[in-house]
Short mmCIF file of C-alpha atoms in Angstrom, two decimals:
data_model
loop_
_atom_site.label_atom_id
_atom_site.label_comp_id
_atom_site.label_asym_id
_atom_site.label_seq_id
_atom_site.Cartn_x
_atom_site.Cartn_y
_atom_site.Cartn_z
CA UNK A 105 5.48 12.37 -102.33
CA UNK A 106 4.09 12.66 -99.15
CA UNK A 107 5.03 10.55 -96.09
CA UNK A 108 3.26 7.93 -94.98
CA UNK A 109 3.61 8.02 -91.26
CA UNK A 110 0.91 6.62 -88.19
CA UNK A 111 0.39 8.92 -85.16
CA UNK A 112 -1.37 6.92 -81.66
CA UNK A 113 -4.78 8.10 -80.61
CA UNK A 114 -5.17 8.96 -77.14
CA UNK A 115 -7.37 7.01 -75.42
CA UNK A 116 -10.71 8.16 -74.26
CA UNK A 117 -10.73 8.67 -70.47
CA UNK A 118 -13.77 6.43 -68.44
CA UNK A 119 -16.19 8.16 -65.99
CA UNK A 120 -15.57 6.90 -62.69
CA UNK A 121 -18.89 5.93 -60.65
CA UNK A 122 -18.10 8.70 -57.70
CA UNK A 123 -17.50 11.88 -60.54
CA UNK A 124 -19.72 14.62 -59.14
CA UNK A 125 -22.45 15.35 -61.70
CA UNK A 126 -22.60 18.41 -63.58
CA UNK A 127 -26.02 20.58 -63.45
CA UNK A 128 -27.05 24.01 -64.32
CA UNK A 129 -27.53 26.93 -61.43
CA UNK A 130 -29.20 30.22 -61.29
CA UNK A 131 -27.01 32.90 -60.36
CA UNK A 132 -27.62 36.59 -59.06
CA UNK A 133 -25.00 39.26 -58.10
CA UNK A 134 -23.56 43.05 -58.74
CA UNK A 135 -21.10 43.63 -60.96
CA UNK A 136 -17.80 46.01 -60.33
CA UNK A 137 -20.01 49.36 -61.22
CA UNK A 138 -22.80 47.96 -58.80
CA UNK A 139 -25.58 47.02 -61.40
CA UNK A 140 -27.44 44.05 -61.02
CA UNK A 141 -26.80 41.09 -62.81
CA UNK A 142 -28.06 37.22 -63.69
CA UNK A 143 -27.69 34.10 -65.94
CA UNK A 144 -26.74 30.87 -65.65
CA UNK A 145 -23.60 28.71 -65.17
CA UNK A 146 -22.94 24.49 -64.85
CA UNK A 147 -21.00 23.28 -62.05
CA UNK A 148 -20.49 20.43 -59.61
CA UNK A 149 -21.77 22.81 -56.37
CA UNK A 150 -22.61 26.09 -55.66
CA UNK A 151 -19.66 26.75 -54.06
CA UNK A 152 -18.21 26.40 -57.71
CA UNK A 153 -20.29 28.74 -59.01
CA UNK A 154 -19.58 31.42 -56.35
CA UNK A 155 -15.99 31.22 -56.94
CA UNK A 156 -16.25 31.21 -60.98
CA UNK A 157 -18.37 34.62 -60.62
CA UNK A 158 -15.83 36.21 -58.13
CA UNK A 159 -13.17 35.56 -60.67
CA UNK A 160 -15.19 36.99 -63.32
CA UNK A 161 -15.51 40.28 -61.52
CA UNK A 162 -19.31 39.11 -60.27
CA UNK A 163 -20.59 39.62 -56.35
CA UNK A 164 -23.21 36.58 -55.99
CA UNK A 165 -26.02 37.08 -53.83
CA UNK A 166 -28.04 34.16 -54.94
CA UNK A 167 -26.57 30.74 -56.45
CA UNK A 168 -29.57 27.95 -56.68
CA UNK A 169 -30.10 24.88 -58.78
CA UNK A 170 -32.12 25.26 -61.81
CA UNK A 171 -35.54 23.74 -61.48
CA UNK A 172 -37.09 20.84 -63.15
CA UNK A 173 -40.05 22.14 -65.62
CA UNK A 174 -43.38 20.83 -64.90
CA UNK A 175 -43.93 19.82 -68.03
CA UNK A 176 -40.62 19.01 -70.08
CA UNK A 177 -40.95 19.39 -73.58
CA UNK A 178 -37.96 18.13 -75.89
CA UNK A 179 -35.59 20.34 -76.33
CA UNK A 180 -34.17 21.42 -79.66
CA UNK A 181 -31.13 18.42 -80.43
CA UNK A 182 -28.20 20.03 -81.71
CA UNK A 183 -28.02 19.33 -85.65
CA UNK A 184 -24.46 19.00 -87.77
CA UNK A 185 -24.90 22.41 -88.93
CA UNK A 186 -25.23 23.85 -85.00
CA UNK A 187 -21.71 22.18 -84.87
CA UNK A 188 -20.64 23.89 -88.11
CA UNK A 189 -22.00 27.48 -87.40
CA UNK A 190 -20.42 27.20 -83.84
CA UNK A 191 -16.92 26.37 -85.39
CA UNK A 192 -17.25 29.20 -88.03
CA UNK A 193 -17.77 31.50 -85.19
CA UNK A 194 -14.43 30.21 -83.18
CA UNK A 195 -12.88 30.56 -86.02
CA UNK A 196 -13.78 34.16 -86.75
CA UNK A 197 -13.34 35.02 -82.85
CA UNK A 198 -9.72 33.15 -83.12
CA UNK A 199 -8.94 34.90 -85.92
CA UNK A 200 -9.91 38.70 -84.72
CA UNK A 201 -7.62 37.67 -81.73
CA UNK A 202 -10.25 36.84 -78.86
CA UNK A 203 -8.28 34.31 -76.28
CA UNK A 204 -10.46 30.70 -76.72
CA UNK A 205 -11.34 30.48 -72.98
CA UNK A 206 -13.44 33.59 -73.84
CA UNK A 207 -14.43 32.90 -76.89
CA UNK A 208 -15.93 29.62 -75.58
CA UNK A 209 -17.65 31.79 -72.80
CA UNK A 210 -19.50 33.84 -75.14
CA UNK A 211 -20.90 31.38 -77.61
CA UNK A 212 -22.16 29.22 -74.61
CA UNK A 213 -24.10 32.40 -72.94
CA UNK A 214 -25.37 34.06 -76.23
CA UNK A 215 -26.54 30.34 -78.06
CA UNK A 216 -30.62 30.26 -78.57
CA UNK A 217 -30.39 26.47 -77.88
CA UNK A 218 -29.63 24.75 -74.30
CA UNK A 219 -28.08 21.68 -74.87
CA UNK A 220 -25.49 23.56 -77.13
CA UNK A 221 -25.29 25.86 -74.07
CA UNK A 222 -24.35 22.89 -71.65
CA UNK A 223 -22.13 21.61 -74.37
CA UNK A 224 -20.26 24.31 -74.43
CA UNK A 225 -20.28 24.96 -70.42
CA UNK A 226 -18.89 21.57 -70.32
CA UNK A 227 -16.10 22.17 -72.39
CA UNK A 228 -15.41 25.42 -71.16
CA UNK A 229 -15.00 23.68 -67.80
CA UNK A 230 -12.30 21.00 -68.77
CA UNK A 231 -10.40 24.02 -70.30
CA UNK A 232 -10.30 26.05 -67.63
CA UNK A 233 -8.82 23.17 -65.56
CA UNK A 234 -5.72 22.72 -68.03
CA UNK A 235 -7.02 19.97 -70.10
CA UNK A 236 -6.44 20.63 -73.81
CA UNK A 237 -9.69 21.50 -76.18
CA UNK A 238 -9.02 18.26 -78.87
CA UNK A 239 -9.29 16.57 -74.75
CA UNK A 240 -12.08 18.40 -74.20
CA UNK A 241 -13.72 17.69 -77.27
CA UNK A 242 -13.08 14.25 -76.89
CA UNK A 243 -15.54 12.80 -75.02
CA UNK A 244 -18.77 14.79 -77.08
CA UNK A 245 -18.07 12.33 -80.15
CA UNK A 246 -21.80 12.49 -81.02
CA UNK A 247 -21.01 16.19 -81.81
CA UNK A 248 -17.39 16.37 -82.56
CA UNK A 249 -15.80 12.73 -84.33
CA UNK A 250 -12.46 11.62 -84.77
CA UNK A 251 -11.61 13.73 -87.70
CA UNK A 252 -12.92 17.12 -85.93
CA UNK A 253 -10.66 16.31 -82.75
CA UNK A 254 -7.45 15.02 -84.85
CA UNK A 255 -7.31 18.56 -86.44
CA UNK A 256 -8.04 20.47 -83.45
CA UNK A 257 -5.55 18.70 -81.89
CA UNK A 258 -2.88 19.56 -85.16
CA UNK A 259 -3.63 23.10 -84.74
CA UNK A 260 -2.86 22.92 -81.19
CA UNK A 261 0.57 21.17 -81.63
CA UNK A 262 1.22 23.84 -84.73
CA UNK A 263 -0.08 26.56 -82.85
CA UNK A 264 -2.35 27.68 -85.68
CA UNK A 265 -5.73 27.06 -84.32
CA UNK A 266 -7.55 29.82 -85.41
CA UNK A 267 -6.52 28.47 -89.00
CA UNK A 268 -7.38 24.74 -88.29
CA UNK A 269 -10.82 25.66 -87.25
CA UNK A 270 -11.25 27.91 -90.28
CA UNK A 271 -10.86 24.88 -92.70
CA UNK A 272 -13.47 22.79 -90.13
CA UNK A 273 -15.58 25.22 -90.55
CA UNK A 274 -14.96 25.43 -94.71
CA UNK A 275 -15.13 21.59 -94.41
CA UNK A 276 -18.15 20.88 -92.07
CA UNK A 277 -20.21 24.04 -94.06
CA UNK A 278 -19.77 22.32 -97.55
CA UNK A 279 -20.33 18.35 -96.13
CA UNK A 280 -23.57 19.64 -94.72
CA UNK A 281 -24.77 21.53 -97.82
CA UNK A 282 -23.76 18.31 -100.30
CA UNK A 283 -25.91 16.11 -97.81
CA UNK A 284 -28.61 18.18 -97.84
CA UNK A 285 -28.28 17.99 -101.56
CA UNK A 286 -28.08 14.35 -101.80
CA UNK A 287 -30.78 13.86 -99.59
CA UNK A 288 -32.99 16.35 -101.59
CA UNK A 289 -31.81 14.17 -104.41
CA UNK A 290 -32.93 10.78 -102.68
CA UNK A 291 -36.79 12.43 -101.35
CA UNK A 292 -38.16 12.86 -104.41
CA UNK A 293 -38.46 9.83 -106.20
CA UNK A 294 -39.88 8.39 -102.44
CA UNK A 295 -42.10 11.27 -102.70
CA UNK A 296 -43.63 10.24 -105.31
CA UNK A 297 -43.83 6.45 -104.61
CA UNK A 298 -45.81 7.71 -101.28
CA UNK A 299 -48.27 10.18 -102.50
CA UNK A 300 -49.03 7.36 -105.23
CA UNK A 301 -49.71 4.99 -102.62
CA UNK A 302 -51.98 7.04 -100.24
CA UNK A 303 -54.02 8.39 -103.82
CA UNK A 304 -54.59 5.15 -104.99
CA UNK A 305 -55.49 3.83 -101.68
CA UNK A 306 -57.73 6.30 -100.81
CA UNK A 307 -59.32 5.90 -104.09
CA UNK A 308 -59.90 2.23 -103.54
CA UNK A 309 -61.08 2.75 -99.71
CA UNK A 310 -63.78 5.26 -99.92
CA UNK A 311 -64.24 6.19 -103.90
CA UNK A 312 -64.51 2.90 -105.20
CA UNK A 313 -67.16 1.44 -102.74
CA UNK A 314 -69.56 3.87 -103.28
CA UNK A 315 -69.67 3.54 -106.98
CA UNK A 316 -70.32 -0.52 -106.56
CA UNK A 317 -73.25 0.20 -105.04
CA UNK A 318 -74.32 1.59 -108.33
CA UNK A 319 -72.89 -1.04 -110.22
CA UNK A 320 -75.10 -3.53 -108.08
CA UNK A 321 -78.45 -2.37 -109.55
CA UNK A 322 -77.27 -2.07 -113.34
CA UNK A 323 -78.01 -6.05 -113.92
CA UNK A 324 -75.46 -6.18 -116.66
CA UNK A 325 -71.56 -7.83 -116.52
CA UNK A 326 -69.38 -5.19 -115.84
CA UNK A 327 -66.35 -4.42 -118.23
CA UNK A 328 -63.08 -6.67 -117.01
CA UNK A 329 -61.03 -3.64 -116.19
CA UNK A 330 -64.17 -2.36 -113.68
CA UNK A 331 -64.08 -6.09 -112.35
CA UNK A 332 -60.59 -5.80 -111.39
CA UNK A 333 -60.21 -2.72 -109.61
CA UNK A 334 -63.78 -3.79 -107.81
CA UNK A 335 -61.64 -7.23 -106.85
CA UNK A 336 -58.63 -4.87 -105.00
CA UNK A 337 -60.64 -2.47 -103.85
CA UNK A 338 -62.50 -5.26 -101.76
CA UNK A 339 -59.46 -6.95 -101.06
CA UNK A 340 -58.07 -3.98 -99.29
CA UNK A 341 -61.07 -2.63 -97.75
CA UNK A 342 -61.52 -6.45 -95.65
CA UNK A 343 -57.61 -6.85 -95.40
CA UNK A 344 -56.18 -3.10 -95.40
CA UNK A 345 -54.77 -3.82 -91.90
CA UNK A 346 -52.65 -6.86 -93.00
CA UNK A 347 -51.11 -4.73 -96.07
CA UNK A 348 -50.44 -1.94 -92.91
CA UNK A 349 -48.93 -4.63 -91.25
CA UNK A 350 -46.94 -5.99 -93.37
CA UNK A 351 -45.49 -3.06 -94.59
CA UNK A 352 -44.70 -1.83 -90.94
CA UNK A 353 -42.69 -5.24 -90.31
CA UNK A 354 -41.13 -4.91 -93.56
CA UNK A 355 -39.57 -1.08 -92.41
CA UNK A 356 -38.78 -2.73 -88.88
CA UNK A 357 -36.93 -5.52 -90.05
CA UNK A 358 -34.83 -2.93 -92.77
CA UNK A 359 -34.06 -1.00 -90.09
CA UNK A 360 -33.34 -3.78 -87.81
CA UNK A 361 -30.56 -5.02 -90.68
CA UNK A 362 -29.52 -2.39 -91.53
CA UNK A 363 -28.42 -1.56 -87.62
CA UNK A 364 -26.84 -4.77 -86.66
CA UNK A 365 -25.29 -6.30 -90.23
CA UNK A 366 -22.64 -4.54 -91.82
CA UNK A 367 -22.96 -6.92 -94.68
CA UNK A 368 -26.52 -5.56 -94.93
CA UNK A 369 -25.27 -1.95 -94.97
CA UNK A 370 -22.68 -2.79 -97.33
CA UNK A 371 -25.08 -4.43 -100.12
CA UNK A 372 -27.41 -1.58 -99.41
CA UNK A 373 -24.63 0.93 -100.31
CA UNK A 374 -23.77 -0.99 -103.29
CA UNK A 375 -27.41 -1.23 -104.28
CA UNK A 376 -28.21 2.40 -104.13
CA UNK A 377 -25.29 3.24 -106.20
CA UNK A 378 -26.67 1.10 -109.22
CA UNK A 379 -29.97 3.33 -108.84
CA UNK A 380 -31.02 5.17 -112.77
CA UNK A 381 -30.37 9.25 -112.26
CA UNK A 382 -29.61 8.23 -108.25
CA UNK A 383 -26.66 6.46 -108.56
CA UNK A 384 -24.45 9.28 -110.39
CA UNK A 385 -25.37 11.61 -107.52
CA UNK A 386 -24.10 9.46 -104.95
CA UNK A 387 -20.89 8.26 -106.97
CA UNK A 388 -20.15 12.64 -107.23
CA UNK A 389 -21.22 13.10 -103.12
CA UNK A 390 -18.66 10.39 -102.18
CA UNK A 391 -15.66 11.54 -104.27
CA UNK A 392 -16.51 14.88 -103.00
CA UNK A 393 -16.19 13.75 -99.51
CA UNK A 394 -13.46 11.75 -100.37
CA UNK A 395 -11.47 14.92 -101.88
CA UNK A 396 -12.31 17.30 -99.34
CA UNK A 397 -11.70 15.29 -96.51
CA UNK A 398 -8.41 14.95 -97.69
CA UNK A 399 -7.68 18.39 -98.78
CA UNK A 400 -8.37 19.30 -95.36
CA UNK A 401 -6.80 16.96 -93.23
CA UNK A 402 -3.74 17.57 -95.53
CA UNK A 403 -3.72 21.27 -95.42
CA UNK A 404 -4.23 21.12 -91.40
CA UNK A 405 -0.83 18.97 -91.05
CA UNK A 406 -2.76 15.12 -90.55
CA UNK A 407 -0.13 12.71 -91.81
CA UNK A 408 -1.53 11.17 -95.34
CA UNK A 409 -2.24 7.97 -93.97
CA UNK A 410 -4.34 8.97 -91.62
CA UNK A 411 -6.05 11.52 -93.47
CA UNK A 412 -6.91 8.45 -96.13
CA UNK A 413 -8.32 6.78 -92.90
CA UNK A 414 -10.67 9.69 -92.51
CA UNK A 415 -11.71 10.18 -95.93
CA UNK A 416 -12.61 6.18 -95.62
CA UNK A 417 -15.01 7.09 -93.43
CA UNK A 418 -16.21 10.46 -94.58
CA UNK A 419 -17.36 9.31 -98.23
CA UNK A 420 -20.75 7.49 -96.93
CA UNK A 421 -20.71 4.59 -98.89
CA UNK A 422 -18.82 1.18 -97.62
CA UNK A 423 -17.56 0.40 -101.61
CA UNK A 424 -16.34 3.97 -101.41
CA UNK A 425 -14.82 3.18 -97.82
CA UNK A 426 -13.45 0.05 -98.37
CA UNK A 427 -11.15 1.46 -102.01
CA UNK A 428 -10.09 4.02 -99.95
CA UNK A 429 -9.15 1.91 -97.47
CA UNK A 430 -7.07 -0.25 -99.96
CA UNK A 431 -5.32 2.66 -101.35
CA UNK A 432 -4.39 3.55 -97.61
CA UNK A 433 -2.54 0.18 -97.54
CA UNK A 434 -1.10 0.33 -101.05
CA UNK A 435 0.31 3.95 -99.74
CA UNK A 436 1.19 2.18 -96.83
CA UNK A 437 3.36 0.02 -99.18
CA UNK A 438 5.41 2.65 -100.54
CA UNK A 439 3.10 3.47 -103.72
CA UNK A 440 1.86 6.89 -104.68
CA UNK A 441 -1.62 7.87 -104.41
CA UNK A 442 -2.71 8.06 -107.83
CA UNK A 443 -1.18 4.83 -108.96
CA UNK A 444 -3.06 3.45 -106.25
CA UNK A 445 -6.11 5.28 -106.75
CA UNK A 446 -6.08 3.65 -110.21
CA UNK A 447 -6.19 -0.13 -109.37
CA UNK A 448 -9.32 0.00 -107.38
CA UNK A 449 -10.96 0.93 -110.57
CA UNK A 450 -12.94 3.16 -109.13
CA UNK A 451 -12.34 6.43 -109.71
CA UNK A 452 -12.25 8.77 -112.81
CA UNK A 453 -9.39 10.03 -114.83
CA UNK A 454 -9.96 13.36 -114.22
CA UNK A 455 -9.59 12.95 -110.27
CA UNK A 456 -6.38 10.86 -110.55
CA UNK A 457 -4.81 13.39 -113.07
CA UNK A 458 -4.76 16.00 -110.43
CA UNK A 459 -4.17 14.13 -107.76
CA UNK A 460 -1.17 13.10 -109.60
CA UNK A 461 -0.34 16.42 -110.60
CA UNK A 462 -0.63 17.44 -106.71
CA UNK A 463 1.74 14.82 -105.46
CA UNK A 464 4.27 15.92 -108.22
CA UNK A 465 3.77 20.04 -107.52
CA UNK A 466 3.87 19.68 -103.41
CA UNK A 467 0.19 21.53 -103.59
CA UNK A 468 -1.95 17.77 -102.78
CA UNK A 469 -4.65 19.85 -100.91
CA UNK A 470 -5.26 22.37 -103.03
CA UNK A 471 -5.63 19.94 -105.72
CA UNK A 472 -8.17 17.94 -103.79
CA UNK A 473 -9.85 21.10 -103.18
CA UNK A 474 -10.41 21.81 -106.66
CA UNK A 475 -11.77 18.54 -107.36
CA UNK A 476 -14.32 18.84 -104.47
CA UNK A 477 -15.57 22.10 -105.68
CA UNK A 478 -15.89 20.51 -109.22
CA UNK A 479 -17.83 17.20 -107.94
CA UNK A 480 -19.92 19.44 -105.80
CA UNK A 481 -20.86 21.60 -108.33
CA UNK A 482 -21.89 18.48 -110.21
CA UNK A 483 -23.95 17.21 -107.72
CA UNK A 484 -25.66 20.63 -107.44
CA UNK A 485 -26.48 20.59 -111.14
CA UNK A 486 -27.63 17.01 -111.36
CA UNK A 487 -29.98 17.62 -108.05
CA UNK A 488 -31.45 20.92 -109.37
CA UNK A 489 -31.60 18.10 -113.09
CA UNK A 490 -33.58 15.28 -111.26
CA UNK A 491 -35.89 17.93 -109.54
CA UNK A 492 -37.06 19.46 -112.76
CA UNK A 493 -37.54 15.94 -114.04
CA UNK A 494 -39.17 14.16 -111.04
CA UNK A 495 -42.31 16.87 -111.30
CA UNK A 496 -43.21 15.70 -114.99
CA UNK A 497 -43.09 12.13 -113.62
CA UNK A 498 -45.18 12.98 -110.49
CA UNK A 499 -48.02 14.44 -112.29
CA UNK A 500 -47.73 11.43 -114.60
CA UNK A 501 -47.89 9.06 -112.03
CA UNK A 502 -50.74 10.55 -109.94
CA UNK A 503 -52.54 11.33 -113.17
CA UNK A 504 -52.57 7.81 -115.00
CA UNK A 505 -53.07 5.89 -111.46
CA UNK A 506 -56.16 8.47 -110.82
CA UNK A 507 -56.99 8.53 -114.16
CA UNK A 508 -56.93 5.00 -114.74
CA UNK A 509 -59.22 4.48 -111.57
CA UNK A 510 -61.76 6.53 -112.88
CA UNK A 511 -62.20 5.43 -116.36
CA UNK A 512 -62.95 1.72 -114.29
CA UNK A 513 -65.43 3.41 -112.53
CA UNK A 514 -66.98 5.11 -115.55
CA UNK A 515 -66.61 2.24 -118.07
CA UNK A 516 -70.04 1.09 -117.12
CA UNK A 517 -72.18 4.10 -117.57
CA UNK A 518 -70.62 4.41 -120.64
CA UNK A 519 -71.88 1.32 -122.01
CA UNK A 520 -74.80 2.09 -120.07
CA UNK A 521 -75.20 5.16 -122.33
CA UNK A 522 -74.54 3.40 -125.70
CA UNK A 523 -76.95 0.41 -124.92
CA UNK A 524 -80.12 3.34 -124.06
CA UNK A 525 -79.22 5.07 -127.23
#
């Protein structure tokens, strides 16, 4: 069974007021064979800058700060999967034998976007003053959290780095595509409620009017169904901007709960999990997380506890997060895994058979990585399931609400037309 033992954090170190700020400069120079040269560097001064292109081989003949634009647009923010291509390609560079100060150096030159280009700069920085790179990496949580930095920081103590990043990579790569899965899962039953909404309220804004008008000069009582759709059609043309309203306070004050209450976010998690055809998606995506969070924290080295910690937080669902957490103290305890696994209830046979059969064999990760692949391929399968069905049920929608909307409207001539014959 695997041991159970808790390793400190380091502390993150504060920015002092006085730090010299870090910009971007402009450089020009000759290198050894005499051709000219440019690009750009980050540094504290120019002086800096000078000396980092003399040690790079580089003659500067002109070192200036970059210039504001006129007219600053937003620049491109860099997304999870910037983070996970960028670690691939350390990995690969590692791998083929490139030292990481240099490796470093040439992602940050050749990347299309700048910020990732100043990440990088920054980091190469506090390497090539001696700090270490799960140090360096520290402070950029936004881009690189707890779980990236503890293995970096494994494969720096094992002195297998260049396999450590490979499993980041292998582990940030398939997180990203079972999001983008679960989130393809989650848009199209919204889709659907939306385009509803704007049809039928469309319909009722400009369609509807023009067809009471008609009505008006037919001197007969209209059918009930016409009579009620005339009633919300008027009610939303004099009060559309209270619905609006409403509905945009509604969102605000979600969001708004959702940000500050954890009990919010933990009902919402347990709400979305109860979801028809939803719910099973999620329940796969978090034991996916769960397993390969754990596979790779394992494999890199991460004590179990503290890989359990991380997998808490990986599977994206607080009643995921808090059995994990309780299994982390039952471990804690002196139980193994899968007995543990089995009292919150929670989780499948199937996942605490080989789990159990890991923890028995000595192979826990590779275990863990079989079930991943197995709940990912689920969630794949069940996505590409709800997609087929959700396009039926569009059409369905849209077509009864516009459907129904029209026969209203028609009704009338209808009877119109029976009465004249």
């Amino acid at each position: 069974m695997a041991t159970a033992t808790i390793k400190s954090k380091k502390p993150r170190a504060k920015k002092t007021k006085d730090e010299p700020k870090v910009v971007t400069y402009e450089w020009k120079g000759t290198n050894r064979d005499g051709s000219k040269t440019s690009g750009e560097l980050r540094g504290v001064s120019s002086a800096e800058i000078r000396a980092q292109l003399k040690s790079q081989g580089v003659t500067p003949k002109l070192v200036k700060k970059q210039a504001a634009p006129l007219f600053k647009l937003g620049a491109p923010k860099i997304k999870p999967m910037d983070i996970a291509m960028v670690t691939r390609q350390i990995a690969t560079m590692l791998a083929a034998g490139v030292p990481l100060v240099t490796t470093i150096e040439l992602l940050g030159r050749g990347h299309e976007k700048a910020k990732m280009r100043e990440l990088l700069a920054t980091i190469l920085a506090e390497i090539q003053s001696g700090v270490p790179l799960s140090d360096a990496l520290r402070p950029h949580r936004q881009y690189f959290d707890d779980l990236y930095v503890d293995l970096v920081a494994a494969g720096e103590h094992s002195g297998s780095l260049d396999t450590v990043f490979d499993r980041i990579a292998t582990y940030r790569e398939k997180s990203e595509a079972l999001k983008s899965k679960i989130k393809k899962a989650m848009f199209y039953p919204a889709a659907v409620v939306i385009v509803a909404i704007l049809v039928t309220s469309l319909l009722l804004l400009f369609v509807v009017p023009q067809f009471e008008e008609i009505f008006k000069g037919f001197g007969a009582e209209l059918p009930a169904f016409t009579q009620f759709v005339l009633k919300i059609s008027r009610g939303l043309e004099s009060s559309w901007y209270i619905f609006a309203l409403a509905i945009g306070i509604a969102v605000y004050a979600f969001k708004k709960a959702h940000q500050n209450s954890q009990h919010f976010r933990d009902q919402v998690d347990a709400f979305v999990l109860k979801i028809p055809a939803i719910g099973p998606i999620l329940h796969k995506g978090a034991m996916a997380r769960f397993a390969r969070t754990l596979a790779t924290t394992f494999a890199a080295g991460v004590p179990l506890i503290d890989g359990l910690e991380s997998a808490a937080g990986a599977s994206g669902n607080a009643v995921y997060r808090k059995a994990i957490l309780k299994i982390r103290t039952e471990v804690m305890s002196g139980m193994q895994m899968n007995v543990a696994m089995r009292t919150t209830g929670l989780f499948p046979d199937m996942l605490i058979q080989m789990v159990m059969i890991g923890e028995e064999s000595g192979s826990l990760d590779n275990m863990l990585n079989k079930v991943a692949n197995i709940y990912e391929m689920q969630v794949d399968d069940a996505v590409d399931g709800l997609s087929s069905l959700i396009e039926p049920i569009m059409m369905v929608v849209i077509g009864t609400v516009v459907g129904g909307l029209i026969v209203a409207m028609y009704l009338p001539i209808f009877q119109m037309g029976k009465v004249v014959s």
